[in-house]
Amino acid sequence: MSQNFGRESPRAHSQTSHRKPARYLVVIGAGGFTLARLFLETRELVAEFDAGTEEAAQMTAGLAPSKGADAPEWDRALEGHSAAERLAADVYTLAL
């Protein structure tokens, strides 16, 4: 039998800064699949998931996408995608 009674006291909460919110959602084709990629305002990738999920639909509800992610600011962020994939991509600007 254990000689410990009760539970350990919770540790003090550390005050750390939160992650920055995602600013862009790019829906792009990739080898026969459609991906949703979340980017910060700096075009840094923070998440990637299947664009067919309910979450992707909820994020884009009521938003009108801009067509194509072929502008120079997307070059580094989407360097693994072909020019045709980037041209066909939908870019959603999310509310902060």
PDB file of C-alpha atoms in Angstrom:
ATOM      1  CA  MET A   1       0.000   0.000   0.000  1.00  0.00           C
ATOM      2  CA  SER A   2       1.240   3.493  -0.837  1.00  0.00           C
ATOM      3  CA  GLN A   3       2.276   5.897   1.905  1.00  0.00           C
ATOM      4  CA  ASN A   4       1.234   8.910  -0.210  1.00  0.00           C
ATOM      5  CA  PHE A   5      -2.055  10.519   0.672  1.00  0.00           C
ATOM      6  CA  GLY A   6      -4.069  12.658  -1.740  1.00  0.00           C
ATOM      7  CA  ARG A   7      -2.687  14.213  -4.876  1.00  0.00           C
ATOM      8  CA  GLU A   8       0.242  16.402  -5.667  1.00  0.00           C
ATOM      9  CA  SER A   9      -0.481  20.141  -5.478  1.00  0.00           C
ATOM     10  CA  PRO A  10      -0.788  21.780  -8.888  1.00  0.00           C
ATOM     11  CA  ARG A  11       2.214  23.759 -10.018  1.00  0.00           C
ATOM     12  CA  ALA A  12       2.089  27.504 -10.304  1.00  0.00           C
ATOM     13  CA  HIS A  13       0.923  28.755 -13.693  1.00  0.00           C
ATOM     14  CA  SER A  14       3.726  30.237 -15.743  1.00  0.00           C
ATOM     15  CA  GLN A  15       2.896  33.402 -17.625  1.00  0.00           C
ATOM     16  CA  THR A  16       4.108  32.826 -21.153  1.00  0.00           C
ATOM     17  CA  SER A  17       3.059  34.582 -24.292  1.00  0.00           C
ATOM     18  CA  HIS A  18       0.505  32.863 -26.481  1.00  0.00           C
ATOM     19  CA  ARG A  19       1.134  31.883 -30.075  1.00  0.00           C
ATOM     20  CA  LYS A  20       0.274  34.459 -32.668  1.00  0.00           C
ATOM     21  CA  PRO A  21      -3.031  33.784 -34.434  1.00  0.00           C
ATOM     22  CA  ALA A  22      -3.052  32.371 -37.944  1.00  0.00           C
ATOM     23  CA  ARG A  23      -3.737  35.035 -40.553  1.00  0.00           C
ATOM     24  CA  TYR A  24      -4.026  33.058 -43.796  1.00  0.00           C
ATOM     25  CA  LEU A  25      -5.638  29.764 -44.758  1.00  0.00           C
ATOM     26  CA  VAL A  26      -4.438  28.460 -48.116  1.00  0.00           C
ATOM     27  CA  VAL A  27      -6.415  25.653 -49.752  1.00  0.00           C
ATOM     28  CA  ILE A  28      -4.099  24.080 -52.286  1.00  0.00           C
ATOM     29  CA  GLY A  29      -3.859  20.893 -54.284  1.00  0.00           C
ATOM     30  CA  ALA A  30      -0.877  18.655 -53.665  1.00  0.00           C
ATOM     31  CA  GLY A  31      -0.422  15.445 -55.618  1.00  0.00           C
ATOM     32  CA  GLY A  32      -4.109  14.623 -55.886  1.00  0.00           C
ATOM     33  CA  PHE A  33      -5.012  15.741 -52.368  1.00  0.00           C
ATOM     34  CA  THR A  34      -6.393  19.088 -51.247  1.00  0.00           C
ATOM     35  CA  LEU A  35      -4.617  20.562 -48.250  1.00  0.00           C
ATOM     36  CA  ALA A  36      -5.489  23.421 -45.948  1.00  0.00           C
ATOM     37  CA  ARG A  37      -2.367  25.207 -44.740  1.00  0.00           C
ATOM     38  CA  LEU A  38      -2.446  27.832 -41.976  1.00  0.00           C
ATOM     39  CA  PHE A  39       0.107  30.631 -42.038  1.00  0.00           C
ATOM     40  CA  LEU A  40       1.020  33.489 -39.733  1.00  0.00           C
ATOM     41  CA  GLU A  41       1.078  37.024 -41.083  1.00  0.00           C
ATOM     42  CA  THR A  42       4.784  36.470 -41.821  1.00  0.00           C
ATOM     43  CA  ARG A  43       3.833  33.513 -44.077  1.00  0.00           C
ATOM     44  CA  GLU A  44       5.284  31.025 -41.580  1.00  0.00           C
ATOM     45  CA  LEU A  45       3.497  27.663 -41.713  1.00  0.00           C
ATOM     46  CA  VAL A  46       1.831  26.752 -38.402  1.00  0.00           C
ATOM     47  CA  ALA A  47      -0.514  23.892 -39.381  1.00  0.00           C
ATOM     48  CA  GLU A  48      -1.448  21.646 -42.295  1.00  0.00           C
ATOM     49  CA  PHE A  49      -4.492  19.391 -42.533  1.00  0.00           C
ATOM     50  CA  ASP A  50      -6.974  17.866 -44.963  1.00  0.00           C
ATOM     51  CA  ALA A  51      -9.085  20.597 -46.565  1.00  0.00           C
ATOM     52  CA  GLY A  52     -12.148  18.348 -46.493  1.00  0.00           C
ATOM     53  CA  THR A  53     -12.485  18.534 -42.712  1.00  0.00           C
ATOM     54  CA  GLU A  54     -15.299  20.278 -40.897  1.00  0.00           C
ATOM     55  CA  GLU A  55     -12.801  22.665 -39.308  1.00  0.00           C
ATOM     56  CA  ALA A  56     -11.689  23.947 -42.701  1.00  0.00           C
ATOM     57  CA  ALA A  57     -15.313  24.557 -43.669  1.00  0.00           C
ATOM     58  CA  GLN A  58     -15.959  26.429 -40.429  1.00  0.00           C
ATOM     59  CA  MET A  59     -12.879  28.616 -40.868  1.00  0.00           C
ATOM     60  CA  THR A  60     -13.858  29.641 -44.384  1.00  0.00           C
ATOM     61  CA  ALA A  61     -17.594  30.118 -43.768  1.00  0.00           C
ATOM     62  CA  GLY A  62     -18.613  33.568 -44.971  1.00  0.00           C
ATOM     63  CA  LEU A  63     -15.156  34.412 -46.346  1.00  0.00           C
ATOM     64  CA  ALA A  64     -14.404  35.062 -49.994  1.00  0.00           C
ATOM     65  CA  PRO A  65     -11.028  33.711 -51.120  1.00  0.00           C
ATOM     66  CA  SER A  66      -8.573  35.438 -53.368  1.00  0.00           C
ATOM     67  CA  LYS A  67      -7.584  33.156 -56.235  1.00  0.00           C
ATOM     68  CA  GLY A  68      -3.967  32.173 -56.606  1.00  0.00           C
ATOM     69  CA  ALA A  69      -0.969  32.163 -54.287  1.00  0.00           C
ATOM     70  CA  ASP A  70       1.528  33.008 -57.002  1.00  0.00           C
ATOM     71  CA  ALA A  71       2.579  36.415 -55.647  1.00  0.00           C
ATOM     72  CA  PRO A  72       6.234  36.812 -54.607  1.00  0.00           C
ATOM     73  CA  GLU A  73       5.355  36.894 -50.886  1.00  0.00           C
ATOM     74  CA  TRP A  74       4.205  33.249 -51.170  1.00  0.00           C
ATOM     75  CA  ASP A  75       7.356  31.997 -52.937  1.00  0.00           C
ATOM     76  CA  ARG A  76       9.147  30.714 -49.844  1.00  0.00           C
ATOM     77  CA  ALA A  77       6.040  29.510 -47.999  1.00  0.00           C
ATOM     78  CA  LEU A  78       4.798  27.404 -50.930  1.00  0.00           C
ATOM     79  CA  GLU A  79       8.089  26.478 -52.574  1.00  0.00           C
ATOM     80  CA  GLY A  80       7.207  22.757 -52.642  1.00  0.00           C
ATOM     81  CA  HIS A  81       4.161  23.352 -54.852  1.00  0.00           C
ATOM     82  CA  SER A  82       4.116  23.686 -58.618  1.00  0.00           C
ATOM     83  CA  ALA A  83       3.219  26.929 -60.355  1.00  0.00           C
ATOM     84  CA  ALA A  84      -0.096  25.404 -61.485  1.00  0.00           C
ATOM     85  CA  GLU A  85      -0.996  24.359 -57.927  1.00  0.00           C
ATOM     86  CA  ARG A  86      -0.168  27.801 -56.603  1.00  0.00           C
ATOM     87  CA  LEU A  87      -2.172  29.509 -59.322  1.00  0.00           C
ATOM     88  CA  ALA A  88      -5.240  27.370 -58.548  1.00  0.00           C
ATOM     89  CA  ALA A  89      -4.974  27.847 -54.757  1.00  0.00           C
ATOM     90  CA  ASP A  90      -7.581  29.710 -52.712  1.00  0.00           C
ATOM     91  CA  VAL A  91      -6.200  32.130 -50.109  1.00  0.00           C
ATOM     92  CA  TYR A  92      -8.474  33.105 -47.239  1.00  0.00           C
ATOM     93  CA  THR A  93      -7.549  36.013 -44.972  1.00  0.00           C
ATOM     94  CA  LEU A  94      -8.727  35.154 -41.481  1.00  0.00           C
ATOM     95  CA  ALA A  95      -9.986  37.714 -38.995  1.00  0.00           C
ATOM     96  CA  LEU A  96      -7.634  38.320 -36.120  1.00  0.00           C
TER      97      LEU A  96
END
